[in-house]
Amino acid sequence: MNSMPPKYTIERRYNLFRIIRWKRVADHREGTTVGEFRDFEEARKALYDLNGWKYKSKTANDDANTIKK
């Protein structure tokens, strides 16, 4: 199976997360910044939307961060 690389990716630049759109030019790929975010989860949501993927948060349930006694 030959899988294609994603059209959009996230790259970190200092304290920003950039979404890069890739396109094939001749024998290589060129990237263009299409968005910048300070929060990684916001960038991840936008990335999933742009690539047409189904977004699922890393926290499976709302009580995952609470301590149970």
JSON list of C-alpha atoms in Angstrom, two decimals:
[
{"chain": "A", "resi": 1, "resn": "MET", "atom": "CA", "xyz": [0.00, 0.00, 0.00]},
{"chain": "A", "resi": 2, "resn": "ASN", "atom": "CA", "xyz": [1.41, 3.37, -1.05]},
{"chain": "A", "resi": 3, "resn": "SER", "atom": "CA", "xyz": [0.26, 6.04, 1.40]},
{"chain": "A", "resi": 4, "resn": "MET", "atom": "CA", "xyz": [0.42, 9.71, 0.52]},
{"chain": "A", "resi": 5, "resn": "PRO", "atom": "CA", "xyz": [1.92, 12.16, 2.99]},
{"chain": "A", "resi": 6, "resn": "PRO", "atom": "CA", "xyz": [-0.56, 14.56, 4.62]},
{"chain": "A", "resi": 7, "resn": "LYS", "atom": "CA", "xyz": [-1.29, 17.78, 2.75]},
{"chain": "A", "resi": 8, "resn": "TYR", "atom": "CA", "xyz": [-1.01, 19.83, 5.96]},
{"chain": "A", "resi": 9, "resn": "THR", "atom": "CA", "xyz": [1.44, 19.40, 8.86]},
{"chain": "A", "resi": 10, "resn": "ILE", "atom": "CA", "xyz": [2.31, 21.20, 12.11]},
{"chain": "A", "resi": 11, "resn": "GLU", "atom": "CA", "xyz": [5.74, 22.65, 12.76]},
{"chain": "A", "resi": 12, "resn": "ARG", "atom": "CA", "xyz": [6.92, 24.40, 15.89]},
{"chain": "A", "resi": 13, "resn": "ARG", "atom": "CA", "xyz": [8.68, 27.74, 15.58]},
{"chain": "A", "resi": 14, "resn": "TYR", "atom": "CA", "xyz": [9.73, 29.13, 18.96]},
{"chain": "A", "resi": 15, "resn": "ASN", "atom": "CA", "xyz": [6.46, 29.55, 20.90]},
{"chain": "A", "resi": 16, "resn": "LEU", "atom": "CA", "xyz": [4.18, 29.23, 17.84]},
{"chain": "A", "resi": 17, "resn": "PHE", "atom": "CA", "xyz": [2.74, 26.21, 16.08]},
{"chain": "A", "resi": 18, "resn": "ARG", "atom": "CA", "xyz": [2.50, 26.71, 12.33]},
{"chain": "A", "resi": 19, "resn": "ILE", "atom": "CA", "xyz": [0.31, 24.80, 9.93]},
{"chain": "A", "resi": 20, "resn": "ILE", "atom": "CA", "xyz": [2.14, 24.19, 6.68]},
{"chain": "A", "resi": 21, "resn": "ARG", "atom": "CA", "xyz": [0.43, 23.34, 3.37]},
{"chain": "A", "resi": 22, "resn": "TRP", "atom": "CA", "xyz": [2.63, 21.15, 1.18]},
{"chain": "A", "resi": 23, "resn": "LYS", "atom": "CA", "xyz": [2.54, 20.92, -2.59]},
{"chain": "A", "resi": 24, "resn": "ARG", "atom": "CA", "xyz": [4.58, 18.88, -5.01]},
{"chain": "A", "resi": 25, "resn": "VAL", "atom": "CA", "xyz": [6.84, 20.93, -7.30]},
{"chain": "A", "resi": 26, "resn": "ALA", "atom": "CA", "xyz": [8.96, 19.01, -9.81]},
{"chain": "A", "resi": 27, "resn": "ASP", "atom": "CA", "xyz": [10.95, 16.45, -7.76]},
{"chain": "A", "resi": 28, "resn": "HIS", "atom": "CA", "xyz": [10.39, 17.96, -4.30]},
{"chain": "A", "resi": 29, "resn": "ARG", "atom": "CA", "xyz": [7.73, 19.42, -2.01]},
{"chain": "A", "resi": 30, "resn": "GLU", "atom": "CA", "xyz": [7.36, 23.09, -1.02]},
{"chain": "A", "resi": 31, "resn": "GLY", "atom": "CA", "xyz": [5.56, 24.33, 2.08]},
{"chain": "A", "resi": 32, "resn": "THR", "atom": "CA", "xyz": [3.60, 27.50, 2.72]},
{"chain": "A", "resi": 33, "resn": "THR", "atom": "CA", "xyz": [2.43, 28.69, 6.15]},
{"chain": "A", "resi": 34, "resn": "VAL", "atom": "CA", "xyz": [-1.37, 28.88, 6.29]},
{"chain": "A", "resi": 35, "resn": "GLY", "atom": "CA", "xyz": [-1.87, 29.50, 10.01]},
{"chain": "A", "resi": 36, "resn": "GLU", "atom": "CA", "xyz": [-0.12, 30.16, 13.31]},
{"chain": "A", "resi": 37, "resn": "PHE", "atom": "CA", "xyz": [-1.36, 29.23, 16.78]},
{"chain": "A", "resi": 38, "resn": "ARG", "atom": "CA", "xyz": [-0.02, 29.69, 20.30]},
{"chain": "A", "resi": 39, "resn": "ASP", "atom": "CA", "xyz": [-1.91, 26.66, 21.63]},
{"chain": "A", "resi": 40, "resn": "PHE", "atom": "CA", "xyz": [-0.96, 23.22, 20.29]},
{"chain": "A", "resi": 41, "resn": "GLU", "atom": "CA", "xyz": [-4.46, 21.74, 20.69]},
{"chain": "A", "resi": 42, "resn": "GLU", "atom": "CA", "xyz": [-5.99, 24.58, 18.65]},
{"chain": "A", "resi": 43, "resn": "ALA", "atom": "CA", "xyz": [-3.40, 23.99, 15.93]},
{"chain": "A", "resi": 44, "resn": "ARG", "atom": "CA", "xyz": [-4.08, 20.26, 16.07]},
{"chain": "A", "resi": 45, "resn": "LYS", "atom": "CA", "xyz": [-7.84, 20.78, 15.70]},
{"chain": "A", "resi": 46, "resn": "ALA", "atom": "CA", "xyz": [-7.27, 23.03, 12.68]},
{"chain": "A", "resi": 47, "resn": "LEU", "atom": "CA", "xyz": [-4.84, 20.48, 11.19]},
{"chain": "A", "resi": 48, "resn": "TYR", "atom": "CA", "xyz": [-7.36, 17.66, 11.51]},
{"chain": "A", "resi": 49, "resn": "ASP", "atom": "CA", "xyz": [-10.05, 19.83, 9.93]},
{"chain": "A", "resi": 50, "resn": "LEU", "atom": "CA", "xyz": [-7.83, 20.83, 6.98]},
{"chain": "A", "resi": 51, "resn": "ASN", "atom": "CA", "xyz": [-6.72, 17.25, 6.33]},
{"chain": "A", "resi": 52, "resn": "GLY", "atom": "CA", "xyz": [-10.30, 15.96, 6.59]},
{"chain": "A", "resi": 53, "resn": "TRP", "atom": "CA", "xyz": [-9.50, 13.74, 9.56]},
{"chain": "A", "resi": 54, "resn": "LYS", "atom": "CA", "xyz": [-11.81, 13.07, 12.50]},
{"chain": "A", "resi": 55, "resn": "TYR", "atom": "CA", "xyz": [-10.57, 14.96, 15.57]},
{"chain": "A", "resi": 56, "resn": "LYS", "atom": "CA", "xyz": [-10.49, 13.18, 18.89]},
{"chain": "A", "resi": 57, "resn": "SER", "atom": "CA", "xyz": [-9.17, 15.00, 21.94]},
{"chain": "A", "resi": 58, "resn": "LYS", "atom": "CA", "xyz": [-6.36, 13.40, 23.88]},
{"chain": "A", "resi": 59, "resn": "THR", "atom": "CA", "xyz": [-8.56, 13.30, 26.99]},
{"chain": "A", "resi": 60, "resn": "ALA", "atom": "CA", "xyz": [-11.00, 10.43, 26.49]},
{"chain": "A", "resi": 61, "resn": "ASN", "atom": "CA", "xyz": [-13.36, 11.55, 29.26]},
{"chain": "A", "resi": 62, "resn": "ASP", "atom": "CA", "xyz": [-13.91, 14.74, 31.22]},
{"chain": "A", "resi": 63, "resn": "ASP", "atom": "CA", "xyz": [-12.88, 13.17, 34.54]},
{"chain": "A", "resi": 64, "resn": "ALA", "atom": "CA", "xyz": [-9.42, 12.11, 33.33]},
{"chain": "A", "resi": 65, "resn": "ASN", "atom": "CA", "xyz": [-7.65, 14.97, 35.15]},
{"chain": "A", "resi": 66, "resn": "THR", "atom": "CA", "xyz": [-9.43, 14.56, 38.45]},
{"chain": "A", "resi": 67, "resn": "ILE", "atom": "CA", "xyz": [-8.09, 12.53, 41.36]},
{"chain": "A", "resi": 68, "resn": "LYS", "atom": "CA", "xyz": [-10.49, 9.87, 42.56]},
{"chain": "A", "resi": 69, "resn": "LYS", "atom": "CA", "xyz": [-10.53, 9.00, 46.25]}
]
